[in-house]
Amino acid sequence: MAAGLAVIYLPLLLVLINSLNRDRSFAWPPTGLTTEWWARAWQSEGARSALLTSLRAGAGATLVALVLGTMTAFAVQRYRFFGRHAVSFVVILPIALPGIVSGIALNAAFRTVLGPAGIGFGLLTVVIGHATFCIVVVFNNVIARLRRLSPSAEEASADLGADSFQTFRYVTLPAVRAALLAGGLLAFALSFDEIVVTTFTAGPGVQTLPLWIYANLARPNQAPVVNVVAAVLVLLSVIPVYLAQRLSADTAGGRL
Amino acid sequence: MERLVPVAPQNPTAKDRARVDWVHPFEQQTGCKVNTKIAGTSDEMVSLMKTGQYDAVSASGDATLRLIAAGDVAPVNTGLVPNYADIYPGLKNQPWNSVDGRMYGIPHGRGANLLMYRTDKVSPAPDSWSVVFDGASAYSGHVTAYDSPIYIADAALYLMKTRPELGIKNPYALDDAQLKAAVDLLKTQHQAIGEYWSDYQKSENSFKTGDTVVGTTWQVIANMAQTDQAPVQAVLPKEGATGWSDTWMVSSKAAHPDCAYQWMNWIVSPKVNAQVAQWFGEAPSNAKACDQTTDKNFCTTFHAADDAYWKNVYYWTTPIKNCLDGRGATCTDYAAWTAAWTEIKG
Amino acid sequence: MATDVAAPPVRRGVVRRAAAVLHRHAGLRLTLLLAAPMAWLVLAYLGSLAVLFLSAFWTVDDFTYNIVRVWNTANFSTVFTEPVYRTIALRTLGIAAAVTVVDAVVAFPMAFYMARIARPRTRKLLVVAVLTPLWASYLVKAYAWRVILSQGGVLDWLGKPVGISSPGYGTAAVVIVLAYLWLPYMILPIYAGLENLPANLLDASADLGAGAGRTFRSVVLPLVLPSVFAGSVFTFSLSLGDYIAVQIVGGKTQMLGTAIADNVTLDLPLAAALSCVPVAMIIGYLLAVRRTGALDSL
């Protein structure tokens, strides 16, 4: 376990070291240390606006995924119908198929369908693209919870005179809340780090953080600044992940 | 050279801002809004232009003819671009930026694809491309080449100088037999390749670590590697070299053609041309830009006005069926080169 | 329940009636639940894929590179007859399989420790520790590996005393880096599977005289195998489609993803035909592992 964690964290440690490495090409071992890149990253407007774009795209995609994923999970878990297995298969496809295939497919479809309707590529198209592959994580988390949820509580609620909506709101929803949290968080993480589908669905002027990183990593003048941004992201991401763990009744870190 | 649909530096600091920001002053002066999108490669840029969402684009010669042929860009009335008068004559009305004497854009920068080598690992100091072709096996696993179908022209240029019996007159005009000869040469080279490169960071990094000891590069990468104390030299070999001359073009579907024209005039104005050239590490196209560079040696380093230097540079031009050397419609086109490139990489 | 009491009686009645209708008609409930997600996934997503698939039968104009909508199967015959595409497809398949095996071998002991050995408090911290790297940029991690694997890089530097040296950039590097990137996707399902394993089964096995090895083979493995396959769906399919990590550490390695990416802009119909190869592989893989119940263990 310790060896495994060491391997997992070695590259991240390296990112941190390189954010202080004076050499612009990350040559090893570092020739000297500098805080210049941190100062530059702090002032970088590009990074800040890209972060904001990513947060917005992630929030949008997560919201859509929460709604659609939950609905699908309820349908598949609570009902027996023709094509039920096909539904769970279709939910998985967007994350299983290569991002580049999904990306060019969505790109072609958006161009032919949204284009004539006067909607160009923008943040909305990114959200649509991301939500498509985020649905599965919410679906998986919710359905796993539903499987372990005894129907008796809901039956009792109905017996006590609650209608379907009330039962959902006061009995079912609290029971799946932890699953929604875990699924939503993972969906957000997936969206936040997505690059391939984003490349093909982002409009002009829409630059998410991974796109910004991709554009800047290729340039030695900017690459060290990217390391700073990545290091900060790792440090900051501990907070939501840890909170989710604390709030979640499951010890499992959620399902992918 | 990889290029950008309206381009600006991505994260200028407050300190850098005055030096490198050529977008905001333009917006303030003209009232035109500039949205930028950086394309990773020329191919990606071609497809971005097909969307019709961009008013202007900066393209290298490996993309320009494709854009022109597809009708994605419109001819430019150079009379409406006052600064065009100061562009070096050698960049005007060339096969990669004009058709039938009509300019399809405004040239803004150029560079050569140089030969770079590690001075501690490669001896004697090479002055010929043979070190990455016929002699590549000496450095097997540590040779690099530019990752694009257009690199086939580098092999064609070498063959043009070393094997005259093939009859290559222009490295961008290859018939089937000539293309096959170039492909065979590159397949042999493939065995010695350590990695192909397509971005600055990867190129500088692998020369610095020694994973790569010899191969193509751009002047700006050589300069950066030297600044970072890598023991490297870059030369223009005796056979000459391929190169690129980038052109700002106007979309044929431009929603704001007037803004696109103002942008083109702005971007090649002496001061901005100098800023852009220094930021991206390329030779400026405006003869007056050299007086505006912050580094006084910049134009010398990048050979901005050195006609003798550029005479040996064969600028990227999209290969088309209709041979660029006037032989007729017997040449291989860019699609054939792309298929060949996949085959070479195996 | 205060809100219920405060609700206006008329609206209350409508809501109540709607609830009653829904309660009586399971089919209606199901339709309402499924309508939006299926519209999204089937119409938007599968529809897009269908458009892409159709475009594989088109071609591009030699001169303008615009798409010409003339039905033909030339692209498929190129993909299936050119030996280079077969080489690339097999190489990609090999890399994806190797990544999956490496991840399964590495993830299993880690997940086992997390689920069955670590104390509950440590367990939570370990889950956080495994999940956190998912937030670090994929690109930055891949570039960090470039530094690790370079000549005289971190691996050579750390490995020198024990005689380990970096394999350099190439296929081996691609396997290492992809296995690293997708490791959490393998650990989590296995961890969840192991955690759900009833403790009394293990006790029973021990009571019946089985050693640790026997218990693992006969009890743990069969029950956790679907979780391993669940993880493999991610590692396998994400590797099969990758084209960015391979550009960063792959040296001169070509994969299906890079071949598709190289053609996307110039020759979309050919790229679409090429896309069918990984798509077919993945759908085949999904159908195969579905039999093991893996898709329910995701």
XYZ file of C-alpha atoms in Angstrom, chain B residues 6 9-10 28 44 53 87 91 105 112 123 135 159-160 184 186 214 230 237 266 286 289 296 308 313 320 333:
27
model
C -6.475 35.235 -33.672
C -0.322 35.370 -25.238
C -2.234 33.228 -22.817
C -9.626 49.978 -27.759
C -6.893 21.533 -36.632
C -16.921 31.168 -36.843
C 6.559 43.768 -46.091
C 7.337 37.212 -49.062
C -3.331 37.203 -46.946
C 13.474 27.926 -41.110
C 30.778 14.890 -33.856
C 23.963 8.679 -41.316
C 16.980 13.814 -52.191
C 16.769 16.804 -54.520
C 11.558 4.945 -48.255
C 11.891 8.287 -44.034
C 20.056 15.482 -33.483
C 21.780 22.868 -23.047
C 22.700 22.829 -43.540
C -2.483 46.226 -37.053
C 7.770 44.125 -41.864
C 9.865 46.072 -37.368
C 18.551 44.893 -30.524
C 21.092 35.131 -48.769
C 14.796 28.137 -47.464
C -1.418 19.606 -54.731
C -1.451 15.803 -52.965
